[in-house]
Amino acid sequence: MTQDTLDVFEDAPVLDFEPTRDAALRQLEGFVQKAGSAYARQRNFDFGPGKHGKVSQLSPYIRHRLLLEEEVVAAVLNQHDLHAAEKYIQEVFWRGYFKGWLEHRPQVWQYYKQDIVTLFDQIDKNAGLATAYDEAISGRTGIACFDAWANELIETGYLHNHARMWFASIWIFTLKLPWQLGADFFYRHLLDGDPASNTCSWRWVGGLHTLGKTYLARASNIEKFTAGRFNPVGELASEAPALEDSRPFTITPLRFAPSDLIGRQVGLLITEEDCHPESLDLPTPKAALALSGATERSVRPLGQTVTAFALAAVSDAAQRAEQVFNVAVDTTPDPDWAEQIKDWAGQHDLEAAVTSRLTLGPVQKRLRQACQQAGIELIEITRPYDQAVWPHAKKGFFGLKKKIPSVLQTLDMI
Ligand SMILES: Cc1cc2nc3c(=O)[nH]c(=O)nc-3n(C[C@H](O)[C@H](O)[C@H](O)COP(=O)(O)OP(=O)(O)OC[C@H]3O[C@@H](n4cnc5c(N)ncnc54)[C@H](O)[C@@H]3O)c2cc1C
């Protein structure tokens, strides 16, 4: 056993994904001193459920913007210099990279969604595929590590990054299941389930992101980085031929139109996409509306923890908005967003509704449609961090990685 494997047992925190900003800040505070060389050395070890203390476990919070990427980076730079915390900061930037990459390529997201519908249709008609799929998602493949990760995902809503990579690789290359079904399984059960990070990561494993470059899970690597918990020798595919997808996609330029809100009677819409509305650059809203729900991530049901986490995160954001803006926040759950927005806008005599910029995914689709049906203008505010990061996400991660210092300078962070 290495020192890395030994000292996990001393300081691993028990998983606690309480869906509040306070909990996110506590988690950040508890982790930040480990974000330097300790993270770079130990981040690849997956010691199992409840023992993920070598990584920050902040993704459910960052994903819903209970905590912002720039806050995480600022806290880390407060204790480490950029060089010492380089690896951790780069990881934080992967999220913005994938977000920007997908925003430039909306067709990739459309294809994924179409594929999911087609594939579940095939599952309904093909008993062999249905059985293989059911065994995979219920942890009954007989590959002990894979089965354990499937169960951990369902039970906790979280998986270590290395486990996600191994799992996706085994799904695609050993079990030979369609990558989109694996991505859907993750998306429905991860508290941090995110259209960009999830879809792009699965594509990356399968060789569709960096064209031709795949990720092959190897027994020896799993044994080493699970500290000997698993050793699937002889059970895994020995090669990982790249998947192919010849459907075309164009690169859509991103627009960051400034929104002139001064003097306008606006209402704030809070969704699970951004649970820190108090840091958005907007005038004090006349009213606010918290839209409930983890929205339709899939044609299949979401994990209960995912729904509960998203609901509570929105409610936490609503409480803060009420205090900071000193406005009434309507938090009544209502499945009909269009009707709800129409009533709310009429009641408060609003000229427009504002929200954080909506990126590809079910909330974007549903909220834009609802505002259109309600006959109210929707103004989306892009955060400066996103404006600084996304333009560098047109090609590979390296393009963004080398710009990290200048992005941080633009944001006045170094
Ligand atoms: C197949 C697969 C699917 C994934 N699906 C998702 C997903 O749906 N949602 C999601 O947020 N992440 C996803 N990831 C990325 C990554 O695994 C998680 O963000 C990370 O494991 C979260 O744990 P952490 O906060 O402890 O990470 P840390 O190692 O502590 O990293 C700090 C932060 O950096 C960001 N980050 C780290 N690695 C990545 C990465 N590879 N891509 C994007 N952001 C990253 C996260 O915001 C994370 O909170 C996926 C990775 C793979 C391989």
Short mmCIF file of C-alpha atoms and ligand atoms in Angstrom, two decimals:
data_model
loop_
_atom_site.label_atom_id
_atom_site.label_comp_id
_atom_site.label_asym_id
_atom_site.label_seq_id
_atom_site.Cartn_x
_atom_site.Cartn_y
_atom_site.Cartn_z
CA MET A 1 0.00 0.00 0.00
CA THR A 2 1.24 3.49 -0.79
CA GLN A 3 1.04 6.44 1.58
CA ASP A 4 -1.76 7.74 -0.64
CA THR A 5 -3.86 4.69 0.06
CA LEU A 6 -3.10 4.69 3.75
CA ASP A 7 -4.03 8.20 4.71
CA VAL A 8 -7.49 8.19 3.11
CA PHE A 9 -8.85 6.39 6.12
CA GLU A 10 -7.83 9.22 8.40
CA ASP A 11 -9.59 12.12 6.78
CA ALA A 12 -12.27 10.91 4.38
CA PRO A 13 -15.45 12.85 5.06
CA VAL A 14 -18.75 11.05 5.09
CA LEU A 15 -20.75 11.93 1.97
CA ASP A 16 -23.17 14.67 2.75
CA PHE A 17 -24.88 16.33 -0.16
CA GLU A 18 -27.18 18.60 1.76
CA PRO A 19 -28.72 20.72 -0.99
CA THR A 20 -27.97 24.17 0.40
CA ARG A 21 -25.43 26.87 -0.30
CA ASP A 22 -24.32 26.74 3.32
CA ALA A 23 -23.45 23.06 2.93
CA ALA A 24 -21.61 23.83 -0.31
CA LEU A 25 -19.55 26.51 1.40
CA ARG A 26 -18.73 24.16 4.27
CA GLN A 27 -17.66 21.47 1.82
CA LEU A 28 -15.45 23.96 -0.01
CA GLU A 29 -13.92 25.20 3.23
CA GLY A 30 -13.16 21.64 4.33
CA PHE A 31 -11.50 20.76 1.04
CA VAL A 32 -9.62 23.84 -0.01
CA GLN A 33 -6.34 23.12 1.76
CA LYS A 34 -6.18 19.77 -0.09
CA ALA A 35 -6.53 21.41 -3.53
CA GLY A 36 -2.78 21.78 -4.09
CA SER A 37 -0.21 19.01 -4.53
CA ALA A 38 -2.25 16.56 -2.41
CA TYR A 39 -5.06 16.71 -4.98
CA ALA A 40 -2.66 16.33 -7.90
CA ARG A 41 -1.14 13.20 -6.31
CA GLN A 42 -4.26 11.53 -4.99
CA ARG A 43 -7.21 12.63 -7.11
CA ASN A 44 -7.24 9.44 -9.17
CA PHE A 45 -7.83 7.12 -6.22
CA ASP A 46 -11.35 5.85 -5.75
CA PHE A 47 -11.52 4.39 -2.24
CA GLY A 48 -15.24 3.68 -2.42
CA PRO A 49 -18.50 5.14 -1.11
CA GLY A 50 -18.05 7.54 1.77
CA LYS A 51 -14.27 7.69 1.19
CA HIS A 52 -13.95 10.24 -1.57
CA GLY A 53 -12.09 12.78 0.56
CA LYS A 54 -9.21 13.16 -1.89
CA VAL A 55 -11.51 14.97 -4.34
CA SER A 56 -13.73 17.91 -3.52
CA GLN A 57 -17.19 16.35 -4.11
CA LEU A 58 -18.39 19.82 -5.02
CA SER A 59 -19.88 18.93 -8.39
CA PRO A 60 -23.55 18.65 -7.30
CA TYR A 61 -23.25 22.19 -5.89
CA ILE A 62 -21.34 23.65 -8.81
CA ARG A 63 -23.63 21.98 -11.32
CA HIS A 64 -26.68 23.74 -9.85
CA ARG A 65 -24.71 26.89 -9.16
CA LEU A 66 -25.30 26.76 -5.46
CA LEU A 67 -21.60 27.47 -5.67
CA LEU A 68 -19.91 29.22 -8.59
CA GLU A 69 -16.79 28.05 -10.38
CA GLU A 70 -15.16 31.43 -9.77
CA GLU A 71 -15.86 31.17 -6.04
CA VAL A 72 -14.20 27.77 -5.93
CA VAL A 73 -11.17 29.01 -7.87
CA ALA A 74 -10.91 32.16 -5.70
CA ALA A 75 -11.02 30.11 -2.48
CA VAL A 76 -8.32 27.80 -3.82
CA LEU A 77 -6.11 30.70 -4.94
CA ASN A 78 -6.48 32.20 -1.52
CA GLN A 79 -4.56 29.26 -0.07
CA HIS A 80 -2.36 28.06 -2.93
CA ASP A 81 -0.58 29.75 -5.79
CA LEU A 82 -1.74 29.04 -9.31
CA HIS A 83 1.12 26.66 -9.96
CA ALA A 84 0.49 24.55 -6.84
CA ALA A 85 -3.25 24.29 -7.51
CA GLU A 86 -2.89 24.05 -11.29
CA LYS A 87 -4.39 20.56 -11.56
CA TYR A 88 -7.43 21.31 -9.44
CA ILE A 89 -8.12 24.59 -11.21
CA GLN A 90 -7.82 22.89 -14.58
CA GLU A 91 -10.43 20.35 -13.47
CA VAL A 92 -12.80 23.15 -12.53
CA PHE A 93 -12.28 24.62 -16.00
CA TRP A 94 -13.24 21.29 -17.64
CA ARG A 95 -16.85 22.05 -16.74
CA GLY A 96 -16.82 25.41 -18.53
CA TYR A 97 -14.91 23.83 -21.40
CA PHE A 98 -17.53 21.14 -22.02
CA LYS A 99 -20.32 23.68 -21.55
CA GLY A 100 -18.77 26.02 -24.10
CA TRP A 101 -17.98 23.15 -26.47
CA LEU A 102 -21.57 21.92 -26.50
CA GLU A 103 -23.04 25.44 -26.72
CA HIS A 104 -21.03 25.82 -29.93
CA ARG A 105 -22.55 22.56 -31.24
CA PRO A 106 -26.26 22.34 -30.40
CA GLN A 107 -26.74 19.57 -32.97
CA VAL A 108 -24.65 17.18 -30.87
CA TRP A 109 -27.18 17.56 -28.06
CA GLN A 110 -30.13 17.16 -30.47
CA TYR A 111 -28.65 13.96 -31.91
CA TYR A 112 -28.13 12.56 -28.40
CA LYS A 113 -31.74 13.24 -27.46
CA GLN A 114 -33.07 11.68 -30.66
CA ASP A 115 -30.84 8.65 -30.14
CA ILE A 116 -32.21 8.11 -26.63
CA VAL A 117 -35.77 7.94 -27.92
CA THR A 118 -34.76 5.55 -30.71
CA LEU A 119 -32.72 3.34 -28.39
CA PHE A 120 -35.44 2.97 -25.75
CA ASP A 121 -37.76 2.08 -28.58
CA GLN A 122 -35.29 -0.62 -29.63
CA ILE A 123 -35.07 -1.88 -26.05
CA ASP A 124 -38.84 -2.35 -26.06
CA LYS A 125 -38.55 -4.54 -29.16
CA ASN A 126 -35.26 -6.36 -28.59
CA ALA A 127 -35.22 -8.76 -25.62
CA GLY A 128 -31.45 -9.32 -25.81
CA LEU A 129 -30.69 -5.62 -25.63
CA ALA A 130 -33.29 -5.15 -22.89
CA THR A 131 -31.70 -7.85 -20.73
CA ALA A 132 -28.16 -6.58 -21.21
CA TYR A 133 -29.29 -3.04 -20.41
CA ASP A 134 -31.25 -4.09 -17.31
CA GLU A 135 -28.32 -6.11 -16.00
CA ALA A 136 -25.99 -3.14 -16.49
CA ILE A 137 -28.16 -0.56 -14.74
CA SER A 138 -29.10 -2.83 -11.87
CA GLY A 139 -25.55 -3.98 -11.16
CA ARG A 140 -26.02 -7.60 -12.28
CA THR A 141 -23.35 -7.99 -14.97
CA GLY A 142 -21.08 -10.17 -12.82
CA ILE A 143 -18.21 -7.66 -13.20
CA ALA A 144 -17.87 -6.78 -9.52
CA CYS A 145 -16.43 -3.27 -9.89
CA PHE A 146 -18.96 -2.26 -12.53
CA ASP A 147 -21.86 -3.63 -10.48
CA ALA A 148 -20.62 -1.82 -7.38
CA TRP A 149 -20.40 1.50 -9.25
CA ALA A 150 -23.92 1.06 -10.67
CA ASN A 151 -25.21 0.57 -7.12
CA GLU A 152 -23.15 3.42 -5.69
CA LEU A 153 -24.49 5.75 -8.35
CA ILE A 154 -28.10 4.87 -7.66
CA GLU A 155 -27.70 5.01 -3.89
CA THR A 156 -25.56 8.14 -3.51
CA GLY A 157 -26.03 10.17 -6.72
CA TYR A 158 -22.26 10.51 -7.02
CA LEU A 159 -19.35 8.61 -8.54
CA HIS A 160 -15.65 9.41 -8.46
CA ASN A 161 -14.35 10.69 -11.81
CA HIS A 162 -12.10 7.66 -12.33
CA ALA A 163 -15.02 5.31 -11.65
CA ARG A 164 -17.09 7.23 -14.20
CA MET A 165 -14.33 6.72 -16.77
CA TRP A 166 -13.94 3.00 -16.03
CA PHE A 167 -17.70 2.50 -15.95
CA ALA A 168 -18.25 4.25 -19.29
CA SER A 169 -15.38 2.33 -20.87
CA ILE A 170 -16.69 -1.05 -19.66
CA TRP A 171 -20.21 -0.11 -20.78
CA ILE A 172 -19.05 0.74 -24.29
CA PHE A 173 -16.17 -1.66 -24.98
CA THR A 174 -16.81 -4.71 -22.77
CA LEU A 175 -20.60 -4.81 -22.58
CA LYS A 176 -20.89 -3.26 -26.05
CA LEU A 177 -23.94 -1.25 -25.10
CA PRO A 178 -24.78 2.03 -26.88
CA TRP A 179 -22.96 4.93 -25.16
CA GLN A 180 -26.11 7.06 -25.20
CA LEU A 181 -27.93 4.61 -22.88
CA GLY A 182 -25.04 4.78 -20.42
CA ALA A 183 -25.04 8.57 -20.58
CA ASP A 184 -28.79 8.53 -19.92
CA PHE A 185 -28.31 6.25 -16.89
CA PHE A 186 -25.72 8.67 -15.47
CA TYR A 187 -27.82 11.73 -16.30
CA ARG A 188 -30.85 10.29 -14.49
CA HIS A 189 -28.93 9.38 -11.33
CA LEU A 190 -26.08 11.85 -10.89
CA LEU A 191 -26.83 14.78 -8.60
CA ASP A 192 -24.44 16.69 -10.85
CA GLY A 193 -26.04 15.27 -14.03
CA ASP A 194 -25.24 17.85 -16.67
CA PRO A 195 -26.00 17.82 -20.41
CA ALA A 196 -22.56 19.10 -21.38
CA SER A 197 -20.18 17.41 -18.91
CA ASN A 198 -22.02 14.11 -19.15
CA THR A 199 -22.64 13.88 -22.89
CA CYS A 200 -19.17 15.13 -23.80
CA SER A 201 -17.44 12.83 -21.28
CA TRP A 202 -19.21 9.75 -22.64
CA ARG A 203 -18.32 10.84 -26.16
CA TRP A 204 -14.72 11.36 -25.00
CA VAL A 205 -14.49 7.81 -23.61
CA GLY A 206 -15.93 6.40 -26.85
CA GLY A 207 -13.54 8.31 -29.10
CA LEU A 208 -16.08 10.77 -30.47
CA HIS A 209 -14.79 13.89 -28.71
CA THR A 210 -11.07 13.75 -29.44
CA LEU A 211 -11.61 11.90 -32.69
CA GLY A 212 -10.23 8.38 -32.61
CA LYS A 213 -8.84 8.67 -29.04
CA THR A 214 -10.65 6.28 -26.72
CA TYR A 215 -10.33 5.37 -23.06
CA LEU A 216 -9.74 1.69 -22.29
CA ALA A 217 -10.35 0.56 -18.68
CA ARG A 218 -7.62 -1.88 -17.62
CA ALA A 219 -7.75 -4.31 -14.68
CA SER A 220 -4.30 -3.26 -13.41
CA ASN A 221 -5.27 0.41 -13.39
CA ILE A 222 -8.52 -0.37 -11.57
CA GLU A 223 -6.67 -2.47 -9.01
CA LYS A 224 -4.11 0.26 -8.35
CA PHE A 225 -6.54 3.17 -8.11
CA THR A 226 -9.20 1.35 -6.10
CA ALA A 227 -6.44 0.38 -3.64
CA GLY A 228 -7.01 -3.29 -4.43
CA ARG A 229 -10.76 -3.27 -3.84
CA PHE A 230 -11.29 -4.60 -7.37
CA ASN A 231 -9.17 -6.46 -9.88
CA PRO A 232 -11.29 -7.50 -12.89
CA VAL A 233 -8.49 -9.39 -14.54
CA GLY A 234 -9.64 -11.29 -17.63
CA GLU A 235 -13.10 -9.70 -17.50
CA LEU A 236 -12.59 -6.56 -19.55
CA ALA A 237 -12.26 -5.82 -23.25
CA SER A 238 -8.63 -5.69 -24.33
CA GLU A 239 -9.17 -3.09 -27.01
CA ALA A 240 -11.23 0.03 -27.49
CA PRO A 241 -11.91 0.75 -31.15
CA ALA A 242 -13.23 4.27 -31.59
CA LEU A 243 -16.96 4.69 -32.14
CA GLU A 244 -18.07 6.44 -35.27
CA ASP A 245 -20.74 9.02 -35.89
CA SER A 246 -20.75 10.63 -39.30
CA ARG A 247 -23.70 12.97 -38.69
CA PRO A 248 -22.64 16.52 -39.45
CA PHE A 249 -22.64 19.39 -37.02
CA THR A 250 -21.82 23.01 -37.56
CA ILE A 251 -20.12 25.34 -35.13
CA THR A 252 -22.56 28.02 -34.02
CA PRO A 253 -20.98 31.30 -32.86
CA LEU A 254 -21.98 32.27 -29.34
CA ARG A 255 -23.59 35.64 -28.70
CA PHE A 256 -23.26 37.58 -25.50
CA ALA A 257 -25.68 40.44 -26.09
CA PRO A 258 -25.68 42.97 -23.25
CA SER A 259 -29.14 43.33 -21.77
CA ASP A 260 -30.29 46.79 -20.85
CA LEU A 261 -32.42 46.27 -17.79
CA ILE A 262 -32.13 49.69 -16.22
CA GLY A 263 -35.47 51.18 -15.29
CA ARG A 264 -37.43 48.12 -16.38
CA GLN A 265 -39.98 46.32 -14.24
CA VAL A 266 -38.50 42.87 -14.22
CA GLY A 267 -39.24 39.69 -12.31
CA LEU A 268 -36.65 37.05 -11.48
CA LEU A 269 -37.09 33.41 -12.48
CA ILE A 270 -35.13 30.91 -10.40
CA THR A 271 -34.49 27.42 -11.76
CA GLU A 272 -32.31 24.45 -10.90
CA GLU A 273 -29.84 25.72 -13.51
CA ASP A 274 -28.64 28.60 -11.35
CA CYS A 275 -29.26 28.64 -7.62
CA HIS A 276 -27.23 31.77 -6.88
CA PRO A 277 -29.42 34.50 -8.38
CA GLU A 278 -28.19 37.10 -5.91
CA SER A 279 -24.85 37.30 -7.77
CA LEU A 280 -26.42 37.95 -11.18
CA ASP A 281 -25.91 41.41 -12.61
CA LEU A 282 -29.48 42.66 -12.53
CA PRO A 283 -31.49 45.49 -10.98
CA THR A 284 -33.60 44.65 -7.94
CA PRO A 285 -36.46 42.58 -9.32
CA LYS A 286 -40.06 43.49 -8.54
CA ALA A 287 -40.90 39.89 -7.76
CA ALA A 288 -39.40 36.44 -8.05
CA LEU A 289 -40.70 33.02 -8.97
CA ALA A 290 -38.98 29.76 -8.08
CA LEU A 291 -39.74 27.13 -10.71
CA SER A 292 -39.82 23.74 -9.15
CA GLY A 293 -38.54 20.58 -10.46
CA ALA A 294 -35.75 18.61 -11.87
CA THR A 295 -37.10 18.70 -15.39
CA GLU A 296 -37.36 15.90 -17.90
CA ARG A 297 -33.78 14.79 -18.28
CA SER A 298 -34.92 11.60 -19.95
CA VAL A 299 -37.85 9.63 -21.25
CA ARG A 300 -37.21 7.33 -18.27
CA PRO A 301 -37.69 8.38 -14.62
CA LEU A 302 -35.02 10.24 -12.66
CA GLY A 303 -33.46 8.96 -9.48
CA GLN A 304 -35.36 10.15 -6.43
CA THR A 305 -32.28 11.74 -4.90
CA VAL A 306 -31.76 13.77 -8.07
CA THR A 307 -35.27 15.17 -7.98
CA ALA A 308 -35.10 15.89 -4.27
CA PHE A 309 -31.71 17.60 -4.56
CA ALA A 310 -32.81 19.86 -7.42
CA LEU A 311 -36.06 20.80 -5.69
CA ALA A 312 -34.34 21.67 -2.44
CA ALA A 313 -31.59 23.62 -4.23
CA VAL A 314 -34.23 25.83 -5.88
CA SER A 315 -35.97 26.33 -2.59
CA ASP A 316 -32.67 27.29 -0.91
CA ALA A 317 -32.05 29.83 -3.69
CA ALA A 318 -35.57 31.22 -3.26
CA GLN A 319 -34.97 31.86 0.45
CA ARG A 320 -31.77 33.76 -0.25
CA ALA A 321 -33.37 35.76 -3.08
CA GLU A 322 -36.18 36.78 -0.74
CA GLN A 323 -33.70 38.16 1.80
CA VAL A 324 -31.21 39.75 -0.60
CA PHE A 325 -33.72 41.39 -2.95
CA ASN A 326 -36.37 41.95 -0.30
CA VAL A 327 -39.12 40.66 -2.58
CA ALA A 328 -41.78 38.02 -2.22
CA VAL A 329 -40.72 34.81 -3.93
CA ASP A 330 -43.50 32.59 -5.17
CA THR A 331 -42.45 29.01 -4.51
CA THR A 332 -45.72 27.21 -5.17
CA PRO A 333 -44.92 24.06 -7.15
CA ASP A 334 -46.80 24.01 -10.43
CA PRO A 335 -46.21 21.62 -13.32
CA ASP A 336 -47.59 24.17 -15.80
CA TRP A 337 -44.82 26.75 -15.99
CA ALA A 338 -46.52 28.79 -18.75
CA GLU A 339 -49.71 29.30 -16.72
CA GLN A 340 -47.74 29.99 -13.56
CA ILE A 341 -45.50 32.59 -15.25
CA LYS A 342 -48.48 34.26 -16.90
CA ASP A 343 -50.33 34.65 -13.58
CA TRP A 344 -47.21 35.83 -11.75
CA ALA A 345 -46.25 38.38 -14.43
CA GLY A 346 -49.81 39.73 -14.52
CA GLN A 347 -50.06 39.94 -10.74
CA HIS A 348 -46.83 41.97 -10.46
CA ASP A 349 -47.30 43.96 -13.67
CA LEU A 350 -43.95 42.84 -15.06
CA GLU A 351 -42.44 44.00 -18.35
CA ALA A 352 -40.03 41.09 -18.61
CA ALA A 353 -38.67 38.08 -16.78
CA VAL A 354 -34.94 37.66 -16.16
CA THR A 355 -32.98 34.53 -15.47
CA SER A 356 -29.43 33.26 -15.75
CA ARG A 357 -28.42 32.30 -19.29
CA LEU A 358 -29.99 28.98 -20.15
CA THR A 359 -27.68 26.44 -21.72
CA LEU A 360 -28.70 23.40 -23.76
CA GLY A 361 -30.91 21.06 -21.82
CA PRO A 362 -34.46 20.50 -20.67
CA VAL A 363 -34.77 23.67 -18.56
CA GLN A 364 -33.79 25.86 -21.49
CA LYS A 365 -36.39 24.24 -23.72
CA ARG A 366 -39.15 24.27 -21.16
CA LEU A 367 -38.62 27.79 -19.82
CA ARG A 368 -38.24 29.46 -23.22
CA GLN A 369 -41.43 27.75 -24.40
CA ALA A 370 -43.29 28.65 -21.21
CA CYS A 371 -42.37 32.35 -21.45
CA GLN A 372 -43.38 32.42 -25.08
CA GLN A 373 -46.74 30.84 -24.25
CA ALA A 374 -47.17 33.22 -21.33
CA GLY A 375 -46.44 36.15 -23.66
CA ILE A 376 -43.63 37.56 -21.55
CA GLU A 377 -40.17 38.56 -22.72
CA LEU A 378 -37.41 36.40 -21.24
CA ILE A 379 -34.04 38.08 -20.72
CA GLU A 380 -31.12 35.74 -20.06
CA ILE A 381 -28.06 37.12 -18.30
CA THR A 382 -24.72 35.53 -19.10
CA ARG A 383 -22.29 35.44 -16.21
CA PRO A 384 -18.85 37.05 -16.81
CA TYR A 385 -17.14 33.71 -16.04
CA ASP A 386 -19.06 31.98 -18.82
CA GLN A 387 -18.37 34.85 -21.22
CA ALA A 388 -14.67 34.58 -20.45
CA VAL A 389 -14.45 30.78 -20.72
CA TRP A 390 -16.79 29.58 -23.45
CA PRO A 391 -15.14 31.38 -26.41
CA HIS A 392 -12.01 29.29 -25.74
CA ALA A 393 -13.95 26.03 -25.97
CA LYS A 394 -14.20 25.76 -29.74
CA LYS A 395 -11.76 22.86 -30.10
CA GLY A 396 -9.75 20.76 -27.64
CA PHE A 397 -9.31 21.45 -23.91
CA PHE A 398 -5.70 22.48 -24.49
CA GLY A 399 -6.91 25.70 -26.16
CA LEU A 400 -8.67 26.70 -22.93
CA LYS A 401 -6.01 25.28 -20.61
CA LYS A 402 -3.32 27.59 -21.94
CA LYS A 403 -5.67 30.56 -21.56
CA ILE A 404 -6.50 29.89 -17.90
CA PRO A 405 -4.10 32.56 -16.54
CA SER A 406 -5.43 35.19 -18.94
CA VAL A 407 -9.05 34.23 -18.20
CA LEU A 408 -8.33 34.62 -14.48
CA GLN A 409 -6.75 38.00 -15.17
CA THR A 410 -9.78 39.12 -17.19
CA LEU A 411 -11.93 38.17 -14.23
CA ASP A 412 -9.60 40.06 -11.87
CA MET A 413 -8.82 36.88 -9.98
CA ILE A 414 -5.04 37.03 -10.17
C1 LIG B 1 -18.49 9.38 -18.22
C2 LIG B 1 -18.44 10.63 -17.37
C3 LIG B 1 -19.61 11.33 -17.11
C4 LIG B 1 -19.58 12.51 -16.36
N1 LIG B 1 -20.75 13.17 -16.12
C5 LIG B 1 -20.72 14.34 -15.42
C6 LIG B 1 -21.93 15.04 -15.17
O1 LIG B 1 -23.02 14.68 -15.60
N2 LIG B 1 -21.84 16.19 -14.44
C7 LIG B 1 -20.65 16.65 -13.95
O2 LIG B 1 -20.65 17.68 -13.27
N3 LIG B 1 -19.49 16.01 -14.21
C8 LIG B 1 -19.50 14.87 -14.92
N4 LIG B 1 -18.32 14.21 -15.15
C9 LIG B 1 -17.05 14.86 -14.78
C10 LIG B 1 -16.45 14.49 -13.43
O3 LIG B 1 -16.42 13.10 -13.26
C11 LIG B 1 -17.19 15.12 -12.23
O4 LIG B 1 -17.40 16.49 -12.43
C12 LIG B 1 -16.36 14.92 -10.96
O5 LIG B 1 -16.11 13.57 -10.75
C13 LIG B 1 -17.07 15.53 -9.82
O6 LIG B 1 -16.50 15.15 -8.60
P1 LIG B 1 -15.73 16.19 -7.70
O7 LIG B 1 -16.50 17.42 -7.49
O8 LIG B 1 -15.31 15.45 -6.47
O9 LIG B 1 -14.47 16.50 -8.61
P2 LIG B 1 -13.06 17.17 -8.33
O10 LIG B 1 -12.01 16.23 -8.81
O11 LIG B 1 -12.93 17.64 -6.94
O12 LIG B 1 -13.07 18.38 -9.35
C14 LIG B 1 -13.47 19.69 -8.99
C15 LIG B 1 -14.53 20.20 -9.91
O13 LIG B 1 -14.04 20.27 -11.24
C16 LIG B 1 -15.08 19.93 -12.17
N5 LIG B 1 -14.65 18.74 -12.90
C17 LIG B 1 -13.73 17.84 -12.53
N6 LIG B 1 -13.54 16.94 -13.50
C18 LIG B 1 -14.37 17.27 -14.50
C19 LIG B 1 -14.63 16.73 -15.78
N7 LIG B 1 -13.97 15.67 -16.24
N8 LIG B 1 -15.56 17.33 -16.53
C20 LIG B 1 -16.22 18.42 -16.09
N9 LIG B 1 -16.00 18.99 -14.90
C21 LIG B 1 -15.08 18.42 -14.12
C22 LIG B 1 -16.33 19.66 -11.35
O14 LIG B 1 -17.09 20.84 -11.29
C23 LIG B 1 -15.77 19.31 -10.00
O15 LIG B 1 -16.66 19.59 -8.97
C24 LIG B 1 -18.33 13.01 -15.89
C25 LIG B 1 -17.15 12.31 -16.17
C26 LIG B 1 -17.21 11.12 -16.89
C27 LIG B 1 -15.92 10.39 -17.17
#
